[in-house]
Each structure stands twice: as C-alpha cells, then as structure tokens.
Amino acid sequence: KVTLVVAPAGFGKTTSVVQWLKQREVTCAWYALDEADNNQKTFYRYMIAALGSVIPGLEEQFALFFQSSNEMMTERLITMLANALGKHQGPTTLVLDDYHLIHTPEIHESLARFIKYMPESVHLVIISRTSVPLNLAKLQVSGEVNEVKGEVLQFDSQEIVALCDKLAIQCSPSDVLKLEQATEGWAAGLQLVLSKLSHNRGSI
C-alpha cells in the first residue's frame, strides 16, 4: 500500500521516484507539499486536486467540502474519497513529496486513517527528509509498507563506475575509492564533482 522514501537532502529521493514511475509507466498524481499545507482543509483540497488531475470529475465531488467556512468533516471526507477511488478503473500512484514539512498532528492522524481505508488500486508514495510520523504498525507487520532509506540511495563503487562511464569520465579503482570516500555515495555530491569533470573533459 505504501512506499516511504526517507533520506536527507541531496540523496536523490525525488529523482529516484520519478525514474521508478517512468519505468513502471503508472498513472501518477503528484502533490509537492510546503509549509502552507499544515491545515487539514488545505492539505486535502490540494491532495484531491492532484488526484483529480488523473481522475476526471474527482474534484467536483468534493467542492462543497472546501467551499464551506465550517470546520471540515475529515472522517466523512476520507470515507467518500476512499469510495470514489475504489470506483476508479485502473491503478493510481499518489506521491506526497516533502512530507517532512507537515507537522500538524491532525493531518498525520487523518492520513493514517485514509491509508487504512485506501483501496488496493491506490499506491501511496511518501517522500521525506525525516522519519514519517504515521501509525503504520499494522501495515508494516503485514508487509504492506516498503521503506527506502538513505543507505539504499547511496551510490556504491559499481554504481559510481557506471556513472563515470555514462559521463565518459576515466576513473581508476583508486579514483572510485576517492569519490566514494569523499561523497559517501551522496548523489548530489557525486553529480557536482562529476559534472565539473565532465565539463572539463578531464580525468579524476
């Protein structure tokens, strides 16, 4: 049901998810979060808007929820959203990017409930720089949560060699070791160093 991609800045989280989605050729709704989304009404309005970009008519079904000045009935919205997604034909992947910017407990709680009732046709990917404060214990026990952490996104020596080959940069085993030690396999660091070398058409 859920994939958690958790690593510090510069580890290539978003890039990795984008490439994964391209390889799978799945229908994807992408919601890039920011600090202003720490309000339940705002959060769900934009989440449904993202889903509506791939599911025609979805936004219109929830228009009244967001037009009202009254406090949003989150439980009812979650039930309706889960039912609406269940009626949609075909699998859908929803990506919540930069989830570390969300610090409102009510959003964490309601999202965990949404995940509980989310139909099997929906896969949720959460990208975050820090651990995700969602109660997913039952899903984790049943093997329905896939966690991709920083160490998985770090380049190892073989991957560094492959990257150098792709950029037409000559590198000896000692060069690869230097790169690995200097960058600790950090994607952004490797990209910075190797792009300069590629531009200068030199060796390490």
Short mmCIF file of C-alpha atoms in Angstrom, two decimals:
data_model
loop_
_atom_site.label_atom_id
_atom_site.label_comp_id
_atom_site.label_asym_id
_atom_site.label_seq_id
_atom_site.Cartn_x
_atom_site.Cartn_y
_atom_site.Cartn_z
CA LYS A 1 0.00 0.00 0.00
CA VAL A 2 2.71 2.47 0.98
CA THR A 3 6.29 3.23 -0.01
CA LEU A 4 8.28 5.50 2.30
CA VAL A 5 11.36 7.16 0.77
CA VAL A 6 13.27 8.75 3.64
CA ALA A 7 16.73 10.33 3.34
CA PRO A 8 18.46 13.69 3.89
CA ALA A 9 18.51 16.40 1.23
CA GLY A 10 20.63 15.64 -1.83
CA PHE A 11 20.23 11.86 -1.80
CA GLY A 12 18.13 11.87 -4.98
CA LYS A 13 14.82 10.87 -3.42
CA THR A 14 12.58 12.70 -5.86
CA THR A 15 14.72 11.78 -8.87
CA SER A 16 14.64 8.10 -7.87
CA VAL A 17 10.85 8.11 -7.52
CA VAL A 18 10.41 9.89 -10.88
CA GLN A 19 12.63 7.31 -12.61
CA TRP A 20 10.80 4.44 -10.90
CA LEU A 21 7.44 5.79 -12.06
CA LYS A 22 8.72 6.17 -15.63
CA GLN A 23 9.92 2.58 -15.67
CA ARG A 24 6.59 1.29 -14.36
CA GLU A 25 4.55 3.58 -16.64
CA VAL A 26 1.86 4.06 -13.98
CA THR A 27 -0.78 6.75 -13.63
CA CYS A 28 0.62 9.20 -11.11
CA ALA A 29 -0.79 12.10 -9.09
CA TRP A 30 1.99 14.28 -7.59
CA TYR A 31 1.49 16.63 -4.63
CA ALA A 32 4.53 18.75 -3.70
CA LEU A 33 3.95 19.95 -0.14
CA ASP A 34 5.05 23.16 1.53
CA GLU A 35 4.68 24.82 4.96
CA ALA A 36 1.38 26.42 3.95
CA ASP A 37 -0.22 22.97 3.73
CA ASN A 38 -0.30 22.46 7.51
CA ASN A 39 -4.07 22.88 7.57
CA GLN A 40 -6.36 19.91 7.02
CA LYS A 41 -8.66 21.70 4.58
CA THR A 42 -5.71 22.96 2.54
CA PHE A 43 -3.95 19.60 2.65
CA TYR A 44 -6.92 17.60 1.41
CA ARG A 45 -8.00 20.22 -1.12
CA TYR A 46 -4.63 20.02 -2.86
CA MET A 47 -4.35 16.26 -2.45
CA ILE A 48 -7.71 15.79 -4.14
CA ALA A 49 -6.72 18.33 -6.81
CA ALA A 50 -3.63 16.23 -7.53
CA LEU A 51 -5.72 13.07 -7.77
CA GLY A 52 -8.25 14.96 -9.88
CA SER A 53 -5.54 15.61 -12.46
CA VAL A 54 -5.62 11.90 -13.32
CA ILE A 55 -9.19 11.02 -12.25
CA PRO A 56 -11.71 13.18 -14.15
CA GLY A 57 -14.53 14.65 -12.08
CA LEU A 58 -12.99 13.85 -8.70
CA GLU A 59 -12.54 17.47 -7.59
CA GLU A 60 -16.16 18.34 -8.36
CA GLN A 61 -17.36 15.61 -5.98
CA PHE A 62 -15.67 17.38 -3.05
CA ALA A 63 -16.29 21.01 -3.96
CA LEU A 64 -18.82 21.57 -1.15
CA PHE A 65 -16.35 20.40 1.48
CA PHE A 66 -13.93 23.18 0.61
CA GLN A 67 -16.42 25.94 -0.15
CA SER A 68 -17.92 25.81 3.34
CA SER A 69 -16.44 28.08 6.03
CA ASN A 70 -17.30 25.47 8.67
CA GLU A 71 -14.74 23.05 10.04
CA MET A 72 -14.17 20.25 7.59
CA MET A 73 -15.64 16.84 8.45
CA THR A 74 -12.45 14.89 7.85
CA GLU A 75 -13.81 11.44 8.65
CA ARG A 76 -16.62 11.81 6.13
CA LEU A 77 -14.24 13.17 3.51
CA ILE A 78 -11.85 10.23 3.96
CA THR A 79 -14.71 7.73 3.60
CA MET A 80 -16.01 9.45 0.47
CA LEU A 81 -12.53 9.73 -1.03
CA ALA A 82 -11.75 6.06 -0.41
CA ASN A 83 -15.07 5.07 -2.03
CA ALA A 84 -14.52 7.37 -5.01
CA LEU A 85 -11.02 5.99 -5.60
CA GLY A 86 -12.36 2.46 -5.31
CA LYS A 87 -14.76 3.12 -8.20
CA HIS A 88 -11.97 4.40 -10.46
CA GLN A 89 -10.78 1.88 -13.03
CA GLY A 90 -7.05 1.10 -13.05
CA PRO A 91 -4.20 1.56 -10.58
CA THR A 92 -3.17 5.02 -9.38
CA THR A 93 0.00 6.13 -7.58
CA LEU A 94 -0.23 9.17 -5.31
CA VAL A 95 3.08 10.84 -4.40
CA LEU A 96 3.33 13.18 -1.40
CA ASP A 97 6.65 14.97 -1.81
CA ASP A 98 8.48 16.84 1.02
CA TYR A 99 6.23 15.36 3.70
CA HIS A 100 8.74 16.48 6.36
CA LEU A 101 7.21 19.96 6.00
CA ILE A 102 3.95 18.70 7.52
CA HIS A 103 3.95 18.97 11.32
CA THR A 104 0.22 19.10 12.14
CA PRO A 105 -0.72 16.02 14.22
CA GLU A 106 -4.30 16.02 12.89
CA ILE A 107 -3.02 15.62 9.34
CA HIS A 108 -0.79 12.69 10.32
CA GLU A 109 -3.70 11.02 12.11
CA SER A 110 -6.21 11.53 9.31
CA LEU A 111 -3.73 10.43 6.62
CA ALA A 112 -3.08 7.22 8.55
CA ARG A 113 -6.85 6.61 8.56
CA PHE A 114 -7.04 7.33 4.84
CA ILE A 115 -4.28 4.78 4.22
CA LYS A 116 -6.23 2.23 6.25
CA TYR A 117 -9.30 2.59 4.01
CA MET A 118 -7.42 3.27 0.76
CA PRO A 119 -8.45 0.81 -1.98
CA GLU A 120 -5.93 -1.71 -3.31
CA SER A 121 -5.85 0.11 -6.64
CA VAL A 122 -4.08 3.08 -4.99
CA HIS A 123 -0.41 3.08 -4.04
CA LEU A 124 0.88 5.91 -1.83
CA VAL A 125 4.50 7.10 -2.03
CA ILE A 126 5.70 9.46 0.71
CA ILE A 127 8.99 11.32 0.21
CA SER A 128 10.52 12.89 3.30
CA ARG A 129 13.83 14.06 4.74
CA THR A 130 12.87 12.79 8.19
CA SER A 131 11.01 9.79 9.57
CA VAL A 132 7.29 9.88 8.83
CA PRO A 133 5.13 10.21 11.99
CA LEU A 134 2.32 7.95 10.81
CA ASN A 135 0.96 4.99 12.70
CA LEU A 136 1.53 2.24 10.14
CA ALA A 137 2.44 -0.56 12.55
CA LYS A 138 -0.26 -2.99 11.37
CA LEU A 139 0.60 -2.43 7.72
CA GLN A 140 4.30 -2.89 8.44
CA VAL A 141 3.66 -6.20 10.22
CA SER A 142 1.62 -7.45 7.26
CA GLY A 143 4.35 -6.40 4.80
CA GLU A 144 2.34 -3.64 3.13
CA VAL A 145 4.90 -0.88 3.75
CA ASN A 146 8.08 -0.65 1.70
CA GLU A 147 10.78 1.57 3.25
CA VAL A 148 13.57 3.02 1.11
CA LYS A 149 16.17 4.70 3.31
CA GLY A 150 19.25 6.81 2.68
CA GLU A 151 21.73 3.94 2.56
CA VAL A 152 19.79 2.36 -0.32
CA LEU A 153 20.03 5.61 -2.31
CA GLN A 154 23.79 5.95 -1.74
CA PHE A 155 25.96 5.06 -4.74
CA ASP A 156 28.28 2.10 -4.20
CA SER A 157 31.57 1.63 -6.07
CA GLN A 158 30.00 -0.26 -9.00
CA GLU A 159 27.35 2.41 -9.44
CA ILE A 160 29.98 5.14 -9.35
CA VAL A 161 31.90 3.33 -12.12
CA ALA A 162 28.70 3.09 -14.18
CA LEU A 163 28.02 6.80 -13.66
CA CYS A 164 31.56 7.72 -14.72
CA ASP A 165 31.22 5.56 -17.83
CA LYS A 166 27.94 7.26 -18.71
CA LEU A 167 29.61 10.68 -18.41
CA ALA A 168 32.67 9.48 -20.35
CA ILE A 169 34.98 10.14 -17.39
CA GLN A 170 38.01 7.90 -16.97
CA CYS A 171 38.42 6.59 -13.45
CA SER A 172 40.77 4.04 -11.91
CA PRO A 173 39.83 1.86 -8.91
CA SER A 174 41.67 4.32 -6.65
CA ASP A 175 39.71 7.21 -8.19
CA VAL A 176 36.44 5.41 -7.48
CA LEU A 177 37.53 4.85 -3.87
CA LYS A 178 38.36 8.54 -3.51
CA LEU A 179 34.97 9.53 -4.86
CA GLU A 180 33.17 7.06 -2.63
CA GLN A 181 35.00 8.26 0.48
CA ALA A 182 34.70 11.97 -0.36
CA THR A 183 30.99 11.92 -1.18
CA GLU A 184 29.86 8.91 0.91
CA GLY A 185 27.81 7.95 -2.12
CA TRP A 186 25.79 11.15 -1.82
CA ALA A 187 24.02 11.63 -5.16
CA ALA A 188 24.14 15.44 -5.20
CA GLY A 189 27.83 15.45 -4.24
CA LEU A 190 28.72 12.97 -6.96
CA GLN A 191 26.72 14.91 -9.52
CA LEU A 192 28.50 18.14 -8.59
CA VAL A 193 32.01 16.64 -8.78
CA LEU A 194 31.44 14.60 -11.92
CA SER A 195 29.61 17.33 -13.81
CA LYS A 196 32.63 19.61 -13.35
CA LEU A 197 34.98 16.87 -14.54
CA SER A 198 32.69 16.11 -17.50
CA HIS A 199 32.59 19.81 -18.43
CA ASN A 200 36.39 20.00 -18.29
CA ARG A 201 36.68 16.65 -20.12
CA GLY A 202 39.30 15.51 -17.68
CA SER A 203 40.06 12.51 -15.53
CA ILE A 204 39.77 12.42 -11.77
#
